Short mmCIF file of C-alpha atoms in Angstrom, two decimals:
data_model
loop_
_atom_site.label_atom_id
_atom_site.label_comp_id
_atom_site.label_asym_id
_atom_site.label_seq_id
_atom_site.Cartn_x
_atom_site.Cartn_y
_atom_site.Cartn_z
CA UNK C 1 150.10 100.18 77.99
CA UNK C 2 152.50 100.02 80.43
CA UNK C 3 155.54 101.77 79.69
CA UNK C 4 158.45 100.86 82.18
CA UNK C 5 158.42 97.66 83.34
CA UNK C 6 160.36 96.71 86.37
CA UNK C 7 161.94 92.89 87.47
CA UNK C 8 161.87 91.15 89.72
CA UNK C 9 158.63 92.34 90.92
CA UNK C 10 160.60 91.48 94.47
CA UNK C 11 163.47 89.46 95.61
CA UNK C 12 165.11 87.62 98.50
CA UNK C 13 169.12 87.86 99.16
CA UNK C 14 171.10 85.87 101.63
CA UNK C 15 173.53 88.70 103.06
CA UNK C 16 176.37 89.38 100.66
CA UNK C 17 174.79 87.75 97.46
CA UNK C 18 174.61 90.72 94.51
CA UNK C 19 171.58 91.36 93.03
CA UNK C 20 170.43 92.84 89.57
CA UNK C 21 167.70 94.58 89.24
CA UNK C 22 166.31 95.50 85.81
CA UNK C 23 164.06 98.37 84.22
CA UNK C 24 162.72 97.90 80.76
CA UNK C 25 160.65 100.74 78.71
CA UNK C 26 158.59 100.75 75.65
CA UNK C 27 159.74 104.69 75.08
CA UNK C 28 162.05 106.65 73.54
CA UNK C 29 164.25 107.89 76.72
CA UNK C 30 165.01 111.16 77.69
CA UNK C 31 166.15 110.45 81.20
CA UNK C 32 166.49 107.76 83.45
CA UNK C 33 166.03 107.82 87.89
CA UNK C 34 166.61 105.03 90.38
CA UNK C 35 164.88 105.58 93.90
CA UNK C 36 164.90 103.82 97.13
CA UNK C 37 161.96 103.37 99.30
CA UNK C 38 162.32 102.12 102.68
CA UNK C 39 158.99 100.84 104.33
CA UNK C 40 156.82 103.61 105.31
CA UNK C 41 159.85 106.44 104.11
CA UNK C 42 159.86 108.50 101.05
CA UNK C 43 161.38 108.24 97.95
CA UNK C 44 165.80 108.96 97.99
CA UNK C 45 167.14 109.88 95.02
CA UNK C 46 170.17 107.23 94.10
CA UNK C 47 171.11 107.47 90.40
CA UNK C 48 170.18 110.12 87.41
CA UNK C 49 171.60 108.23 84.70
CA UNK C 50 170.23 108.98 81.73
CA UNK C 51 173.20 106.91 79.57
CA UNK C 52 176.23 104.88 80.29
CA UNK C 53 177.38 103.75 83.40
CA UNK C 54 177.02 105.28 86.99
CA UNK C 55 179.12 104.19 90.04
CA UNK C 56 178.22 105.02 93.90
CA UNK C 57 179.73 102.46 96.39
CA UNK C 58 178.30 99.31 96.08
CA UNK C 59 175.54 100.33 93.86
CA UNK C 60 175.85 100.38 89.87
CA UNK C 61 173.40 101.92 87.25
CA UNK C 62 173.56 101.04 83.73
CA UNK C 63 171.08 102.62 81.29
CA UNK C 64 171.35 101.48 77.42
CA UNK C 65 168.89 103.78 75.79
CA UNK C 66 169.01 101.22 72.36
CA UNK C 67 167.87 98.43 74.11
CA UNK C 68 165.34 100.73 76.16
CA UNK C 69 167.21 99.38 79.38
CA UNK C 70 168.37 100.46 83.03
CA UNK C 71 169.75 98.07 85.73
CA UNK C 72 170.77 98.54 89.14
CA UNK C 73 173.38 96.33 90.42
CA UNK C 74 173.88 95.80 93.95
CA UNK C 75 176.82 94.09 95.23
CA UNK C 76 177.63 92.71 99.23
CA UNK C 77 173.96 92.87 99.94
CA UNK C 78 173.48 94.12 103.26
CA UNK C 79 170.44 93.88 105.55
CA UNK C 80 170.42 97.53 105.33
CA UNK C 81 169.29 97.66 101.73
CA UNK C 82 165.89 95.83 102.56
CA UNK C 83 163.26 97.83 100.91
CA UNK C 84 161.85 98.60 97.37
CA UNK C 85 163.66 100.28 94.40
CA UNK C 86 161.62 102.48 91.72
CA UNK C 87 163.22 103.32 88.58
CA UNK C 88 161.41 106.29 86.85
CA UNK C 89 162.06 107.47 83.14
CA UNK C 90 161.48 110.87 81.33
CA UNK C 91 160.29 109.77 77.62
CA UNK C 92 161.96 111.76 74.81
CA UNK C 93 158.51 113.68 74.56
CA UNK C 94 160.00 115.68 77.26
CA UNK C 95 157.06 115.06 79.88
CA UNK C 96 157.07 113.99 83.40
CA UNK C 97 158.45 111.12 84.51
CA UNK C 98 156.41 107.70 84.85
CA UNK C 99 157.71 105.18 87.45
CA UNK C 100 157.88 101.63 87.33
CA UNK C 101 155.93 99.53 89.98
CA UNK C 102 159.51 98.55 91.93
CA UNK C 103 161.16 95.76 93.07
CA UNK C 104 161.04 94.53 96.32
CA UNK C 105 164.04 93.47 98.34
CA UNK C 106 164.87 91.58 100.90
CA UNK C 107 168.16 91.03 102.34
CA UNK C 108 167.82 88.15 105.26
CA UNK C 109 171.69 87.86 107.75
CA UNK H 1 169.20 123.74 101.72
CA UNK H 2 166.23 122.57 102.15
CA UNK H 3 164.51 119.80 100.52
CA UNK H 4 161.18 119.28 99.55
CA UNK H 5 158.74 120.34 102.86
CA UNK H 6 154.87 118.33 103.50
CA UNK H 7 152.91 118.97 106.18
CA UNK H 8 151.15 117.36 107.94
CA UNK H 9 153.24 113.88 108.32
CA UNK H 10 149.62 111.88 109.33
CA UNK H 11 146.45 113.29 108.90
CA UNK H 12 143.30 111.24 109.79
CA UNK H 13 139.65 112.09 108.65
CA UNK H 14 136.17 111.02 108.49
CA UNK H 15 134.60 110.02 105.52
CA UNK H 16 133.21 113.15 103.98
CA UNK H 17 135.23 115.72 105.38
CA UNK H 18 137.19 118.51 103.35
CA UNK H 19 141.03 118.00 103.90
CA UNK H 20 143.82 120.42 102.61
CA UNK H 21 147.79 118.96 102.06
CA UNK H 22 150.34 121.31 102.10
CA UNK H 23 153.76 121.08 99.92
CA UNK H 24 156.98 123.54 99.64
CA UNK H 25 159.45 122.66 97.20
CA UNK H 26 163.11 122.85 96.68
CA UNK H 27 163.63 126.53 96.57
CA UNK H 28 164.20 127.63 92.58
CA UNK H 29 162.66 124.32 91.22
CA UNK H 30 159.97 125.08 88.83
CA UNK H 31 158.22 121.98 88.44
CA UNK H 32 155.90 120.19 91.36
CA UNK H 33 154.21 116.71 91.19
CA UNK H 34 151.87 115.29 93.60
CA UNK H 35 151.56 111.52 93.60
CA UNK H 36 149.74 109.33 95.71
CA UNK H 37 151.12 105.79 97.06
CA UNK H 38 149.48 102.42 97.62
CA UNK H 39 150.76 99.15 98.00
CA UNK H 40 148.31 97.85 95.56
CA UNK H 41 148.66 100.89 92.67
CA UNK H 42 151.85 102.19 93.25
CA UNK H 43 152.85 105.84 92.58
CA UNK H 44 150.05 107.51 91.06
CA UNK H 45 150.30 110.98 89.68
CA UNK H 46 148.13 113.05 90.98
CA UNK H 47 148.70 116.49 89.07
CA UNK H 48 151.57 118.48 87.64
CA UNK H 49 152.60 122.07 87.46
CA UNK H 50 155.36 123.72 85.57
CA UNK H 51 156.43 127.37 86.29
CA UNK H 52 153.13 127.26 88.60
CA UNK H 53 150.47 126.58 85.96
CA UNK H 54 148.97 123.20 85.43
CA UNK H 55 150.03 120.36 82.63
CA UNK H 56 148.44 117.30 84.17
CA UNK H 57 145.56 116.96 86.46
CA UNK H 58 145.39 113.02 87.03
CA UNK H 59 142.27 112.55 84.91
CA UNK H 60 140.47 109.75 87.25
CA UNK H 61 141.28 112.04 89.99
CA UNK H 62 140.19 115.30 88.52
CA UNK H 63 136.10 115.16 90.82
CA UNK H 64 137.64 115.25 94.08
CA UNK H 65 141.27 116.17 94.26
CA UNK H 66 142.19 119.64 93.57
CA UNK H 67 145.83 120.84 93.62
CA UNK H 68 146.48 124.85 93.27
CA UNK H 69 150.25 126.33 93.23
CA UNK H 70 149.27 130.07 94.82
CA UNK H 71 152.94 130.74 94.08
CA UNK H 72 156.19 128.94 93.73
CA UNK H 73 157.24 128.06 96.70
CA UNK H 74 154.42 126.70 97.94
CA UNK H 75 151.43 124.02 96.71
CA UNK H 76 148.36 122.12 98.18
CA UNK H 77 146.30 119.68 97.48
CA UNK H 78 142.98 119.98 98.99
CA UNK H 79 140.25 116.44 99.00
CA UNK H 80 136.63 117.20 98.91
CA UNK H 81 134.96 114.47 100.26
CA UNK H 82 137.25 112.14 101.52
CA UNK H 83 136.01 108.19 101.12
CA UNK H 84 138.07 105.53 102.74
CA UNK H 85 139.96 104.51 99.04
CA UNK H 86 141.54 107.72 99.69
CA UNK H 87 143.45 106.09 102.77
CA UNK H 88 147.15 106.75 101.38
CA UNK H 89 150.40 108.03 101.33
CA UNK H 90 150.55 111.37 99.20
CA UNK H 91 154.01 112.56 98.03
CA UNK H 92 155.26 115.78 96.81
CA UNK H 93 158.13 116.08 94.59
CA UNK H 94 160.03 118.57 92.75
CA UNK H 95 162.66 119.27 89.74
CA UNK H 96 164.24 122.32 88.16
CA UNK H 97 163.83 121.68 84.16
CA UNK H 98 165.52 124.22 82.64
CA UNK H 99 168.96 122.16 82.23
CA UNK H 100 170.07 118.53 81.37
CA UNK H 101 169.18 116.93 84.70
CA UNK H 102 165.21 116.21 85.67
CA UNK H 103 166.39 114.66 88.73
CA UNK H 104 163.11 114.84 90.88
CA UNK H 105 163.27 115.19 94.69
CA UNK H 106 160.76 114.17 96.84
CA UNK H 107 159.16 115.06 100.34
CA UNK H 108 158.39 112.82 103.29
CA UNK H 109 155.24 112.07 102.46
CA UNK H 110 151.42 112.84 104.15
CA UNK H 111 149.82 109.58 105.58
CA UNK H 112 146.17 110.00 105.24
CA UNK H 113 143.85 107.66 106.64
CA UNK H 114 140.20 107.89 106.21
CA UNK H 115 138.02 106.29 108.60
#
């Protein structure tokens, strides 16, 4: 079955409304990545958060590994972070990472 | 330094031709994915290698999609024939394993559109 499980599967934001996005896996976790996809760009790297709590600007990662649980909080939406976000975990089995199927955001003025 | 290198950007084909995508990972990273991206499937791995030799070869993909790794720095992923499903976005990523972090870093991606 699947195992990471991403919500909302996508998401409309007035301009400076937060947003939470969640990540939930049926594995033990090893490691935990947050990515940002723009439309037709690659993959950017924005948290490796394996536990606890992660800070960078507006943006806020918060992985539980007992409740099998990352979020990404965004706060002050901006137009700018229009796009989709991937979380992708490492399960304690030590293979490659498996990656969610995203959330999809849209941040209208 | 550099990041993760994929050439070409766009690469279109007919259906039935033999095409080759080329990869170049962070320099000293020892392990290299390949994925491929739709909008309907998502990110799909492809194959795997670590220190160069193969862990995962993408099972349903495994008849017509061949990845090598002739040496570290440098992967490719050849399709032989191409059919229109193959009309993606192929990504390259790579990670250095040997400490804590498994932070993966990935390329710009090959558009491939098969006609």
């Amino acid at each position: 079955g699947q195992q990471v499980q991403q919500s909302p599967a996508s998401l409309v934001l007035q301009e400076g409304e937060n947003a939470e996005l969640q990540c939930n896996f049926s594995t033990s976790l090893n490691s935990m990545q947050w990515f940002y996809q723009r439309p037709g760009g690659s993959l950017v790297s924005l948290f490796y958060n394996p536990s606890g709590t992660k800070h960078s600007g507006r943006l806020t990662s918060t992985t539980v590994i007992k409740e099998r649980r990352s979020s990404l909080h965004i706060s002050s939406s901006q137009t700018t972070d229009s796009g989709t976000y991937l979380c992708a975990l490492e399960a304690n089995s030590g293979t490659y990472q498996r990656f969610g199927t995203g959330t999809k955001l849209q941040v209208v003025p | 330094d550099a990041g993760v290198t994929q050439t070409p950007r766009h690469e279109v084909a007919e259906k039935g031709q033999t095409i080759i995508l080329k990869c170049e990972p962070v320099s000293g990273h020892n392990d290299l994915f390949w994925y491929r991206q739709t909008k309907i499937q998502g990110l799909e791995l492809l194959s795997y290698f670590r220190s160069k030799s193969l862990m995962e070869d993408g099972g349903a993909f495994k008849d017509r999609f061949k990845a090598e790794m002739l040496n570290s720095s440098f992967s490719t992923l050849k399709i032989q024939p191409t059919e229109p499903k193959d009309s993606a976005v192929y990504l390259c990523a790579s990670s250095f394993n040997w400490g804590p972090s498994y932070e993966q870093y990935f390329g710009p991606g090959t558009r491939l559109t098969v006609l």
